[in-house]
């Protein structure tokens, strides 16, 4: 499937003509392609979704205990799963629509934040938002100054950070497996 869809993307890039650089930057992720007319509506969606997640910090903490324990502590587990899924989908849609597919930020930042700050979602949700913004600012700055005369897509740099981090997590957690 990967080979098929990669070929399809390559064909679309080839057929796009003058739009090829813009499409490539969206596929690799870039903060240099802003649609300024979308800042306000997308910002409102992202901010309100962030507030909802932060308000649901206690139920998210209960969910971390597992479905069975959360249910027996009075949480409507299925409803909370839907709330979390909808919020995560909205935040992902806003981010991707504004900047393209910047890989690993949505996985790297929460894992790293949890390692540094613990698992309490009342603290973790705002720390992840701030850490993700800082990471993107730093990587975007490096992407803009790394090569003279051109800009790297920021998604390339975040992949260079995120992929080794996940390999480290994989190796670290593999040692904990009983087999």
PDB file of C-alpha atoms in Angstrom:
ATOM      1  CA  UNK A   1       0.000   0.000   0.000  1.00  0.00           C
ATOM      2  CA  UNK A   2       2.825   2.368   0.821  1.00  0.00           C
ATOM      3  CA  UNK A   3       4.430   1.845  -2.582  1.00  0.00           C
ATOM      4  CA  UNK A   4       1.101   2.284  -4.378  1.00  0.00           C
ATOM      5  CA  UNK A   5       0.170   5.496  -2.582  1.00  0.00           C
ATOM      6  CA  UNK A   6       3.712   6.855  -2.877  1.00  0.00           C
ATOM      7  CA  UNK A   7       3.508   6.293  -6.624  1.00  0.00           C
ATOM      8  CA  UNK A   8       0.105   7.994  -6.694  1.00  0.00           C
ATOM      9  CA  UNK A   9       1.463  11.009  -4.801  1.00  0.00           C
ATOM     10  CA  UNK A  10       4.495  11.147  -7.092  1.00  0.00           C
ATOM     11  CA  UNK A  11       2.222  11.067 -10.141  1.00  0.00           C
ATOM     12  CA  UNK A  12       0.083  13.897  -8.734  1.00  0.00           C
ATOM     13  CA  UNK A  13       3.198  15.920  -7.934  1.00  0.00           C
ATOM     14  CA  UNK A  14       4.489  15.381 -11.458  1.00  0.00           C
ATOM     15  CA  UNK A  15       1.142  16.430 -12.968  1.00  0.00           C
ATOM     16  CA  UNK A  16       0.800  19.482 -10.735  1.00  0.00           C
ATOM     17  CA  UNK A  17       3.308  21.550 -12.701  1.00  0.00           C
ATOM     18  CA  UNK A  18       3.856  24.938 -11.074  1.00  0.00           C
ATOM     19  CA  UNK A  19       2.120  23.920  -7.844  1.00  0.00           C
ATOM     20  CA  UNK A  20       4.647  21.152  -7.203  1.00  0.00           C
ATOM     21  CA  UNK A  21       6.790  23.048  -4.644  1.00  0.00           C
ATOM     22  CA  UNK A  22       3.701  24.104  -2.683  1.00  0.00           C
ATOM     23  CA  UNK A  23       2.301  20.546  -2.687  1.00  0.00           C
ATOM     24  CA  UNK A  24       5.680  19.104  -1.689  1.00  0.00           C
ATOM     25  CA  UNK A  25       5.978  21.537   1.213  1.00  0.00           C
ATOM     26  CA  UNK A  26       2.459  20.631   2.365  1.00  0.00           C
ATOM     27  CA  UNK A  27       3.267  16.903   2.180  1.00  0.00           C
ATOM     28  CA  UNK A  28       6.511  17.373   4.116  1.00  0.00           C
ATOM     29  CA  UNK A  29       5.060  20.035   6.424  1.00  0.00           C
ATOM     30  CA  UNK A  30       5.889  23.703   6.456  1.00  0.00           C
ATOM     31  CA  UNK A  31       4.940  26.766   8.451  1.00  0.00           C
ATOM     32  CA  UNK A  32       5.789  28.929   5.440  1.00  0.00           C
ATOM     33  CA  UNK A  33       2.494  28.416   3.605  1.00  0.00           C
ATOM     34  CA  UNK A  34       0.031  30.377   5.724  1.00  0.00           C
ATOM     35  CA  UNK A  35      -3.548  30.967   4.734  1.00  0.00           C
ATOM     36  CA  UNK A  36      -3.983  34.078   6.856  1.00  0.00           C
ATOM     37  CA  UNK A  37      -7.747  34.228   6.317  1.00  0.00           C
ATOM     38  CA  UNK A  38      -8.000  30.886   8.141  1.00  0.00           C
ATOM     39  CA  UNK A  39      -6.017  31.899  11.250  1.00  0.00           C
ATOM     40  CA  UNK A  40      -9.018  33.180  13.211  1.00  0.00           C
ATOM     41  CA  UNK A  41     -11.495  30.331  12.533  1.00  0.00           C
ATOM     42  CA  UNK A  42      -8.875  27.615  12.894  1.00  0.00           C
ATOM     43  CA  UNK A  43      -7.462  29.277  16.002  1.00  0.00           C
ATOM     44  CA  UNK A  44     -10.918  29.391  17.573  1.00  0.00           C
ATOM     45  CA  UNK A  45     -11.500  25.716  16.811  1.00  0.00           C
ATOM     46  CA  UNK A  46      -8.095  24.750  18.224  1.00  0.00           C
ATOM     47  CA  UNK A  47      -8.472  26.923  21.347  1.00  0.00           C
ATOM     48  CA  UNK A  48     -11.995  25.715  22.156  1.00  0.00           C
ATOM     49  CA  UNK A  49     -10.939  22.081  21.624  1.00  0.00           C
ATOM     50  CA  UNK A  50      -7.926  22.643  23.884  1.00  0.00           C
ATOM     51  CA  UNK A  51     -10.218  24.055  26.608  1.00  0.00           C
ATOM     52  CA  UNK A  52     -12.538  21.043  26.294  1.00  0.00           C
ATOM     53  CA  UNK A  53      -9.602  18.644  26.689  1.00  0.00           C
ATOM     54  CA  UNK A  54      -8.306  20.586  29.664  1.00  0.00           C
ATOM     55  CA  UNK A  55     -11.761  20.557  31.304  1.00  0.00           C
ATOM     56  CA  UNK A  56     -11.888  16.786  30.795  1.00  0.00           C
ATOM     57  CA  UNK A  57      -8.486  16.278  32.456  1.00  0.00           C
ATOM     58  CA  UNK A  58      -9.903  14.269  35.384  1.00  0.00           C
ATOM     59  CA  UNK A  59     -11.868  11.848  33.153  1.00  0.00           C
ATOM     60  CA  UNK A  60      -8.743  11.463  30.991  1.00  0.00           C
ATOM     61  CA  UNK A  61      -6.785  10.586  34.138  1.00  0.00           C
ATOM     62  CA  UNK A  62      -9.410   7.963  34.957  1.00  0.00           C
ATOM     63  CA  UNK A  63      -9.181   6.587  31.414  1.00  0.00           C
ATOM     64  CA  UNK A  64      -5.441   6.102  31.927  1.00  0.00           C
ATOM     65  CA  UNK A  65      -6.284   3.556  34.630  1.00  0.00           C
ATOM     66  CA  UNK A  66      -8.040   1.385  32.051  1.00  0.00           C
ATOM     67  CA  UNK A  67     -11.640   0.995  30.929  1.00  0.00           C
ATOM     68  CA  UNK A  68     -12.669  -1.357  33.724  1.00  0.00           C
ATOM     69  CA  UNK A  69     -11.332   0.828  36.532  1.00  0.00           C
ATOM     70  CA  UNK A  70     -12.650   4.042  34.959  1.00  0.00           C
ATOM     71  CA  UNK A  71     -16.117   2.513  34.570  1.00  0.00           C
ATOM     72  CA  UNK A  72     -16.173   1.395  38.189  1.00  0.00           C
ATOM     73  CA  UNK A  73     -15.114   4.866  39.296  1.00  0.00           C
ATOM     74  CA  UNK A  74     -18.263   6.255  37.640  1.00  0.00           C
ATOM     75  CA  UNK A  75     -17.008   7.346  34.234  1.00  0.00           C
ATOM     76  CA  UNK A  76     -19.047   6.771  31.085  1.00  0.00           C
ATOM     77  CA  UNK A  77     -16.081   5.235  29.265  1.00  0.00           C
ATOM     78  CA  UNK A  78     -17.595   5.058  25.783  1.00  0.00           C
ATOM     79  CA  UNK A  79     -18.753   8.685  25.932  1.00  0.00           C
ATOM     80  CA  UNK A  80     -15.298   9.806  27.070  1.00  0.00           C
ATOM     81  CA  UNK A  81     -13.655   7.841  24.262  1.00  0.00           C
ATOM     82  CA  UNK A  82     -15.830   9.734  21.773  1.00  0.00           C
ATOM     83  CA  UNK A  83     -15.013  13.092  23.363  1.00  0.00           C
ATOM     84  CA  UNK A  84     -11.274  12.330  23.225  1.00  0.00           C
ATOM     85  CA  UNK A  85     -11.496  11.020  19.647  1.00  0.00           C
ATOM     86  CA  UNK A  86     -13.417  14.063  18.414  1.00  0.00           C
ATOM     87  CA  UNK A  87     -11.041  16.485  20.168  1.00  0.00           C
ATOM     88  CA  UNK A  88      -7.941  14.705  18.839  1.00  0.00           C
ATOM     89  CA  UNK A  89      -9.429  14.626  15.335  1.00  0.00           C
ATOM     90  CA  UNK A  90     -10.308  18.327  15.401  1.00  0.00           C
ATOM     91  CA  UNK A  91      -6.863  19.334  16.661  1.00  0.00           C
ATOM     92  CA  UNK A  92      -5.158  17.135  14.061  1.00  0.00           C
ATOM     93  CA  UNK A  93      -7.364  18.476  11.266  1.00  0.00           C
ATOM     94  CA  UNK A  94      -6.638  22.091  12.198  1.00  0.00           C
ATOM     95  CA  UNK A  95      -2.891  21.471  12.411  1.00  0.00           C
ATOM     96  CA  UNK A  96      -2.650  19.555   9.130  1.00  0.00           C
ATOM     97  CA  UNK A  97      -4.883  21.954   7.218  1.00  0.00           C
ATOM     98  CA  UNK A  98      -2.747  24.930   8.273  1.00  0.00           C
ATOM     99  CA  UNK A  99       0.761  23.517   8.017  1.00  0.00           C
ATOM    100  CA  UNK A 100       0.690  20.213   6.167  1.00  0.00           C
ATOM    101  CA  UNK A 101       1.737  16.859   7.501  1.00  0.00           C
ATOM    102  CA  UNK A 102       4.435  17.630  10.042  1.00  0.00           C
ATOM    103  CA  UNK A 103       5.298  14.201  11.342  1.00  0.00           C
ATOM    104  CA  UNK A 104       6.064  13.079  14.887  1.00  0.00           C
ATOM    105  CA  UNK A 105       5.128  16.285  16.757  1.00  0.00           C
ATOM    106  CA  UNK A 106       1.768  14.863  17.858  1.00  0.00           C
ATOM    107  CA  UNK A 107       3.460  11.696  19.087  1.00  0.00           C
ATOM    108  CA  UNK A 108       6.858  12.934  20.253  1.00  0.00           C
ATOM    109  CA  UNK A 109       5.686  15.896  22.354  1.00  0.00           C
ATOM    110  CA  UNK A 110       3.095  14.040  24.499  1.00  0.00           C
ATOM    111  CA  UNK A 111       5.481  11.165  25.210  1.00  0.00           C
ATOM    112  CA  UNK A 112       8.378  13.470  26.060  1.00  0.00           C
ATOM    113  CA  UNK A 113       6.106  15.711  28.153  1.00  0.00           C
ATOM    114  CA  UNK A 114       4.756  12.709  30.053  1.00  0.00           C
ATOM    115  CA  UNK A 115       8.318  11.577  30.800  1.00  0.00           C
ATOM    116  CA  UNK A 116       9.215  15.050  32.089  1.00  0.00           C
ATOM    117  CA  UNK A 117       5.992  16.164  33.842  1.00  0.00           C
ATOM    118  CA  UNK A 118       4.092  13.017  34.792  1.00  0.00           C
ATOM    119  CA  UNK A 119       0.721  11.747  33.657  1.00  0.00           C
ATOM    120  CA  UNK A 120      -1.741  14.224  35.230  1.00  0.00           C
ATOM    121  CA  UNK A 121      -3.718  15.592  32.287  1.00  0.00           C
ATOM    122  CA  UNK A 122      -4.489  18.845  34.133  1.00  0.00           C
ATOM    123  CA  UNK A 123      -0.761  19.630  33.739  1.00  0.00           C
ATOM    124  CA  UNK A 124      -0.009  17.480  30.688  1.00  0.00           C
ATOM    125  CA  UNK A 125      -2.515  19.075  28.280  1.00  0.00           C
ATOM    126  CA  UNK A 126      -1.159  22.650  28.599  1.00  0.00           C
ATOM    127  CA  UNK A 127       2.461  21.429  28.746  1.00  0.00           C
ATOM    128  CA  UNK A 128       1.952  19.500  25.489  1.00  0.00           C
ATOM    129  CA  UNK A 129       0.436  22.551  23.790  1.00  0.00           C
ATOM    130  CA  UNK A 130       3.316  24.788  24.886  1.00  0.00           C
ATOM    131  CA  UNK A 131       6.009  22.181  24.170  1.00  0.00           C
ATOM    132  CA  UNK A 132       4.596  21.461  20.717  1.00  0.00           C
ATOM    133  CA  UNK A 133       4.603  25.173  19.895  1.00  0.00           C
ATOM    134  CA  UNK A 134       8.159  25.615  21.131  1.00  0.00           C
ATOM    135  CA  UNK A 135       9.362  22.544  19.213  1.00  0.00           C
ATOM    136  CA  UNK A 136       7.747  23.819  16.022  1.00  0.00           C
ATOM    137  CA  UNK A 137       9.213  27.300  16.498  1.00  0.00           C
ATOM    138  CA  UNK A 138      12.709  25.909  16.996  1.00  0.00           C
ATOM    139  CA  UNK A 139      12.548  23.433  14.120  1.00  0.00           C
ATOM    140  CA  UNK A 140      11.005  26.049  11.814  1.00  0.00           C
ATOM    141  CA  UNK A 141      13.786  28.497  12.675  1.00  0.00           C
ATOM    142  CA  UNK A 142      16.412  25.842  11.935  1.00  0.00           C
ATOM    143  CA  UNK A 143      14.593  24.890   8.709  1.00  0.00           C
ATOM    144  CA  UNK A 144      14.677  28.510   7.530  1.00  0.00           C
ATOM    145  CA  UNK A 145      18.375  29.124   8.251  1.00  0.00           C
ATOM    146  CA  UNK A 146      19.944  25.684   7.720  1.00  0.00           C
ATOM    147  CA  UNK A 147      20.457  25.996   3.967  1.00  0.00           C
ATOM    148  CA  UNK A 148      21.380  29.267   2.330  1.00  0.00           C
ATOM    149  CA  UNK A 149      18.864  30.380  -0.268  1.00  0.00           C
ATOM    150  CA  UNK A 150      16.203  27.775   0.459  1.00  0.00           C
ATOM    151  CA  UNK A 151      13.958  26.516   3.229  1.00  0.00           C
ATOM    152  CA  UNK A 152      13.729  22.919   4.388  1.00  0.00           C
ATOM    153  CA  UNK A 153      10.272  21.561   5.119  1.00  0.00           C
ATOM    154  CA  UNK A 154       9.962  21.508   8.908  1.00  0.00           C
ATOM    155  CA  UNK A 155       8.526  17.974   8.774  1.00  0.00           C
ATOM    156  CA  UNK A 156      11.923  16.655   7.721  1.00  0.00           C
ATOM    157  CA  UNK A 157      13.526  18.039  10.885  1.00  0.00           C
ATOM    158  CA  UNK A 158      10.774  16.806  13.185  1.00  0.00           C
ATOM    159  CA  UNK A 159      11.179  13.322  11.689  1.00  0.00           C
ATOM    160  CA  UNK A 160      14.907  13.476  12.481  1.00  0.00           C
ATOM    161  CA  UNK A 161      13.952  14.169  16.118  1.00  0.00           C
ATOM    162  CA  UNK A 162      10.893  11.932  16.433  1.00  0.00           C
ATOM    163  CA  UNK A 163      12.073   8.756  14.723  1.00  0.00           C
ATOM    164  CA  UNK A 164      15.150   8.186  16.941  1.00  0.00           C
ATOM    165  CA  UNK A 165      13.059   9.012  20.017  1.00  0.00           C
ATOM    166  CA  UNK A 166      10.529   6.329  19.110  1.00  0.00           C
ATOM    167  CA  UNK A 167      13.274   3.817  18.374  1.00  0.00           C
ATOM    168  CA  UNK A 168      14.655   4.571  21.848  1.00  0.00           C
ATOM    169  CA  UNK A 169      11.168   4.061  23.370  1.00  0.00           C
ATOM    170  CA  UNK A 170      10.776   0.807  21.446  1.00  0.00           C
ATOM    171  CA  UNK A 171      14.123  -0.548  22.631  1.00  0.00           C
ATOM    172  CA  UNK A 172      13.505   0.629  26.193  1.00  0.00           C
ATOM    173  CA  UNK A 173      10.055  -0.946  26.352  1.00  0.00           C
ATOM    174  CA  UNK A 174      11.208  -4.154  24.618  1.00  0.00           C
ATOM    175  CA  UNK A 175      13.441  -4.827  27.625  1.00  0.00           C
ATOM    176  CA  UNK A 176      10.360  -4.784  29.842  1.00  0.00           C
ATOM    177  CA  UNK A 177       8.567  -7.509  27.868  1.00  0.00           C
ATOM    178  CA  UNK A 178       8.427 -10.897  29.600  1.00  0.00           C
ATOM    179  CA  UNK A 179       9.414 -12.883  26.471  1.00  0.00           C
TER     180      UNK A 179
END
